[in-house]
């Protein structure tokens, strides 16, 4: 089955929780690239300890967020400058 965005199975699977990473995966490196249901995403833990999952590329200039900066309340794109 195809599970990418806009497919029948993809739309169904996006309605349910899907475990895909362990908490320990972000212990030493707070940013991790993941491929989930046909999409390239970035899993991160910010300095406050919150977890996030976003598109791998910045919506503004499509910069790769794998090289972004972890901040207290999220992930900053490397293209948009240092905090």
GROMACS .gro file of N, CA and C in nm:
model
  249
    1UNK      N    1   0.082  -0.118   0.000
    1UNK     CA    2   0.000   0.000   0.000
    1UNK      C    3   0.087   0.125   0.000
    2UNK      N    4   0.040   0.226  -0.067
    2UNK     CA    5   0.107   0.356  -0.063
    2UNK      C    6   0.057   0.431   0.060
    3UNK      N    7   0.150   0.494   0.131
    3UNK     CA    8   0.114   0.565   0.253
    3UNK      C    9   0.154   0.712   0.249
    4UNK      N   10   0.190   0.762   0.133
    4UNK     CA   11   0.229   0.902   0.119
    4UNK      C   12   0.111   0.995   0.136
    5UNK      N   13   0.137   1.126   0.141
    5UNK     CA   14   0.029   1.223   0.155
    5UNK      C   15  -0.067   1.215   0.037
    6UNK      N   16  -0.195   1.222   0.066
    6UNK     CA   17  -0.297   1.221  -0.039
    6UNK      C   18  -0.340   1.083  -0.085
    7UNK      N   19  -0.280   0.976  -0.032
    7UNK     CA   20  -0.321   0.841  -0.070
    7UNK      C   21  -0.425   0.791   0.031
    8UNK      N   22  -0.503   0.693  -0.007
    8UNK     CA   23  -0.608   0.642   0.081
    8UNK      C   24  -0.551   0.587   0.212
    9UNK      N   25  -0.450   0.501   0.202
    9UNK     CA   26  -0.392   0.443   0.324
    9UNK      C   27  -0.315   0.548   0.403
   10UNK      N   28  -0.251   0.640   0.335
   10UNK     CA   29  -0.180   0.748   0.403
   10UNK      C   30  -0.274   0.834   0.486
   11UNK      N   31  -0.389   0.868   0.429
   11UNK     CA   32  -0.487   0.948   0.502
   11UNK      C   33  -0.543   0.871   0.622
   12UNK      N   34  -0.566   0.741   0.607
   12UNK     CA   35  -0.616   0.659   0.717
   12UNK      C   36  -0.512   0.649   0.829
   13UNK      N   37  -0.387   0.619   0.795
   13UNK     CA   38  -0.284   0.600   0.897
   13UNK      C   39  -0.251   0.729   0.971
   14UNK      N   40  -0.272   0.843   0.909
   14UNK     CA   41  -0.244   0.970   0.976
   14UNK      C   42  -0.347   1.003   1.084
   15UNK      N   43  -0.453   0.928   1.093
   15UNK     CA   44  -0.555   0.949   1.196
   15UNK      C   45  -0.524   0.876   1.327
   16UNK      N   46  -0.419   0.794   1.328
   16UNK     CA   47  -0.387   0.711   1.445
   16UNK      C   48  -0.243   0.736   1.487
   17UNK      N   49  -0.216   0.710   1.616
   17UNK     CA   50  -0.081   0.721   1.669
   17UNK      C   51   0.007   0.613   1.606
   18UNK      N   52   0.127   0.651   1.569
   18UNK     CA   53   0.223   0.557   1.511
   18UNK      C   54   0.358   0.575   1.580
   19UNK      N   55   0.399   0.482   1.667
   19UNK     CA   56   0.532   0.493   1.729
   19UNK      C   57   0.641   0.476   1.622
   20UNK      N   58   0.741   0.562   1.625
   20UNK     CA   59   0.845   0.553   1.522
   20UNK      C   60   0.984   0.582   1.574
   21UNK      N   61   0.998   0.626   1.699
   21UNK     CA   62   1.131   0.652   1.755
   21UNK      C   63   1.124   0.639   1.907
   22UNK      N   64   1.238   0.607   1.966
   22UNK     CA   65   1.248   0.597   2.111
   22UNK      C   66   1.300   0.729   2.167
   23UNK      N   67   1.261   0.760   2.289
   23UNK     CA   68   1.305   0.884   2.354
   23UNK      C   69   1.458   0.890   2.359
   24UNK      N   70   1.522   0.777   2.382
   24UNK     CA   71   1.668   0.773   2.391
   24UNK      C   72   1.739   0.809   2.261
   25UNK      N   73   1.668   0.807   2.150
   25UNK     CA   74   1.728   0.840   2.022
   25UNK      C   75   1.772   0.986   2.015
   26UNK      N   76   1.716   1.071   2.100
   26UNK     CA   77   1.749   1.214   2.099
   26UNK      C   78   1.834   1.256   2.218
   27UNK      N   79   1.885   1.159   2.293
   27UNK     CA   80   1.962   1.190   2.412
   27UNK      C   81   2.094   1.260   2.381
   28UNK      N   82   2.168   1.211   2.285
   28UNK     CA   83   2.300   1.267   2.254
   28UNK      C   84   2.296   1.367   2.139
   29UNK      N   85   2.205   1.349   2.049
   29UNK     CA   86   2.189   1.438   1.933
   29UNK      C   87   2.042   1.481   1.930
   30UNK      N   88   2.011   1.610   1.954
   30UNK     CA   89   1.871   1.652   1.967
   30UNK      C   90   1.792   1.663   1.836
   31UNK      N   91   1.859   1.642   1.722
   31UNK     CA   92   1.791   1.648   1.593
   31UNK      C   93   1.815   1.518   1.519
   32UNK      N   94   1.706   1.458   1.468
   32UNK     CA   95   1.719   1.331   1.397
   32UNK      C   96   1.629   1.331   1.274
   33UNK      N   97   1.685   1.299   1.156
   33UNK     CA   98   1.601   1.288   1.037
   33UNK      C   99   1.525   1.156   1.038
   34UNK      N  100   1.399   1.159   0.999
   34UNK     CA  101   1.318   1.037   0.991
   34UNK      C  102   1.238   1.039   0.861
   35UNK      N  103   1.210   0.922   0.810
   35UNK     CA  104   1.121   0.909   0.695
   35UNK      C  105   1.000   0.832   0.746
   36UNK      N  106   0.886   0.897   0.742
   36UNK     CA  107   0.765   0.841   0.800
   36UNK      C  108   0.651   0.859   0.701
   37UNK      N  109   0.590   0.749   0.663
   37UNK     CA  110   0.477   0.749   0.570
   37UNK      C  111   0.506   0.827   0.442
   38UNK      N  112   0.623   0.805   0.387
   38UNK     CA  113   0.659   0.866   0.261
   38UNK      C  114   0.703   1.011   0.269
   39UNK      N  115   0.719   1.064   0.389
   39UNK     CA  116   0.759   1.204   0.406
   39UNK      C  117   0.892   1.212   0.479
   40UNK      N  118   0.977   1.306   0.437
   40UNK     CA  119   1.102   1.333   0.506
   40UNK      C  120   1.077   1.438   0.613
   41UNK      N  121   1.103   1.401   0.739
   41UNK     CA  122   1.072   1.486   0.853
   41UNK      C  123   1.194   1.499   0.944
   42UNK      N  124   1.186   1.595   1.036
   42UNK     CA  125   1.289   1.614   1.138
   42UNK      C  126   1.223   1.598   1.275
   43UNK      N  127   1.278   1.508   1.354
   43UNK     CA  128   1.235   1.488   1.492
   43UNK      C  129   1.337   1.562   1.578
   44UNK      N  130   1.290   1.642   1.673
   44UNK     CA  131   1.384   1.717   1.757
   44UNK      C  132   1.331   1.729   1.899
   45UNK      N  133   1.425   1.759   1.990
   45UNK     CA  134   1.390   1.791   2.129
   45UNK      C  135   1.452   1.927   2.159
   46UNK      N  136   1.368   2.023   2.198
   46UNK     CA  137   1.421   2.157   2.224
   46UNK      C  138   1.483   2.164   2.363
   47UNK      N  139   1.540   2.279   2.395
   47UNK     CA  140   1.611   2.294   2.523
   47UNK      C  141   1.519   2.284   2.644
   48UNK      N  142   1.390   2.307   2.625
   48UNK     CA  143   1.294   2.294   2.735
   48UNK      C  144   1.250   2.149   2.754
   49UNK      N  145   1.294   2.059   2.666
   49UNK     CA  146   1.259   1.917   2.678
   49UNK      C  147   1.136   1.876   2.600
   50UNK      N  148   1.080   1.967   2.520
   50UNK     CA  149   0.963   1.935   2.438
   50UNK      C  150   1.007   1.871   2.307
   51UNK      N  151   0.926   1.781   2.256
   51UNK     CA  152   0.955   1.712   2.131
   51UNK      C  153   0.875   1.774   2.018
   52UNK      N  154   0.932   1.769   1.899
   52UNK     CA  155   0.862   1.822   1.782
   52UNK      C  156   0.893   1.737   1.660
   53UNK      N  157   0.802   1.741   1.564
   53UNK     CA  158   0.819   1.670   1.438
   53UNK      C  159   0.772   1.764   1.328
   54UNK      N  160   0.864   1.804   1.241
   54UNK     CA  161   0.833   1.902   1.136
   54UNK      C  162   0.886   1.854   1.002
   55UNK      N  163   0.840   1.918   0.897
   55UNK     CA  164   0.891   1.890   0.763
   55UNK      C  165   1.042   1.911   0.762
   56UNK      N  166   1.114   1.832   0.685
   56UNK     CA  167   1.259   1.843   0.685
   56UNK      C  168   1.308   1.975   0.628
   57UNK      N  169   1.229   2.038   0.546
   57UNK     CA  170   1.273   2.162   0.481
   57UNK      C  171   1.191   2.281   0.530
   58UNK      N  172   1.260   2.391   0.552
   58UNK     CA  173   1.197   2.516   0.595
   58UNK      C  174   1.097   2.561   0.488
   59UNK      N  175   0.977   2.602   0.526
   59UNK     CA  176   0.879   2.644   0.426
   59UNK      C  177   0.916   2.776   0.358
   60UNK      N  178   1.007   2.853   0.416
   60UNK     CA  179   1.044   2.982   0.360
   60UNK      C  180   1.142   2.970   0.243
   61UNK      N  181   1.256   2.905   0.268
   61UNK     CA  182   1.360   2.891   0.164
   61UNK      C  183   1.400   2.747   0.137
   62UNK      N  184   1.327   2.651   0.195
   62UNK     CA  185   1.352   2.508   0.176
   62UNK      C  186   1.491   2.465   0.227
   63UNK      N  187   1.545   2.538   0.324
   63UNK     CA  188   1.673   2.498   0.384
   63UNK      C  189   1.651   2.370   0.465
   64UNK      N  190   1.752   2.286   0.472
   64UNK     CA  191   1.744   2.159   0.543
   64UNK      C  192   1.749   2.185   0.694
   65UNK      N  193   1.643   2.152   0.766
   65UNK     CA  194   1.638   2.176   0.910
   65UNK      C  195   1.724   2.080   0.991
   66UNK      N  196   1.782   1.981   0.926
   66UNK     CA  197   1.877   1.894   0.994
   66UNK      C  198   1.996   1.976   1.045
   67UNK      N  199   2.024   2.087   0.981
   67UNK     CA  200   2.135   2.175   1.019
   67UNK      C  201   2.086   2.297   1.097
   68UNK      N  202   1.963   2.291   1.147
   68UNK     CA  203   1.907   2.403   1.223
   68UNK      C  204   1.961   2.407   1.365
   69UNK      N  205   1.921   2.511   1.438
   69UNK     CA  206   1.962   2.529   1.577
   69UNK      C  207   1.846   2.496   1.669
   70UNK      N  208   1.877   2.418   1.771
   70UNK     CA  209   1.778   2.387   1.874
   70UNK      C  210   1.774   2.505   1.970
   71UNK      N  211   1.655   2.557   1.996
   71UNK     CA  212   1.636   2.668   2.088
   71UNK      C  213   1.549   2.625   2.205
   72UNK      N  214   1.522   2.719   2.296
   72UNK     CA  215   1.442   2.686   2.413
   72UNK      C  216   1.300   2.647   2.376
   73UNK      N  217   1.247   2.705   2.271
   73UNK     CA  218   1.107   2.675   2.236
   73UNK      C  219   1.092   2.631   2.092
   74UNK      N  220   1.187   2.552   2.041
   74UNK     CA  221   1.172   2.499   1.906
   74UNK      C  222   1.302   2.483   1.831
   75UNK      N  223   1.289   2.483   1.700
   75UNK     CA  224   1.401   2.461   1.609
   75UNK      C  225   1.408   2.579   1.514
   76UNK      N  226   1.526   2.640   1.502
   76UNK     CA  227   1.544   2.755   1.414
   76UNK      C  228   1.616   2.712   1.288
   77UNK      N  229   1.568   2.759   1.175
   77UNK     CA  230   1.628   2.730   1.046
   77UNK      C  231   1.769   2.789   1.038
   78UNK      N  232   1.863   2.714   0.983
   78UNK     CA  233   2.001   2.765   0.972
   78UNK      C  234   2.011   2.879   0.871
   79UNK      N  235   1.919   2.890   0.780
   79UNK     CA  236   1.920   2.997   0.681
   79UNK      C  237   1.883   3.132   0.744
   80UNK      N  238   1.798   3.130   0.846
   80UNK     CA  239   1.747   3.253   0.906
   80UNK      C  240   1.838   3.312   1.014
   81UNK      N  241   1.955   3.258   1.033
   81UNK     CA  242   2.051   3.318   1.125
   81UNK      C  243   2.050   3.260   1.264
   82UNK      N  244   2.153   3.295   1.337
   82UNK     CA  245   2.167   3.246   1.473
   82UNK      C  246   2.073   3.322   1.566
   83UNK      N  247   2.037   3.258   1.677
   83UNK     CA  248   1.945   3.324   1.771
   83UNK      C  249   2.007   3.445   1.837
   0.00000   0.00000   0.00000
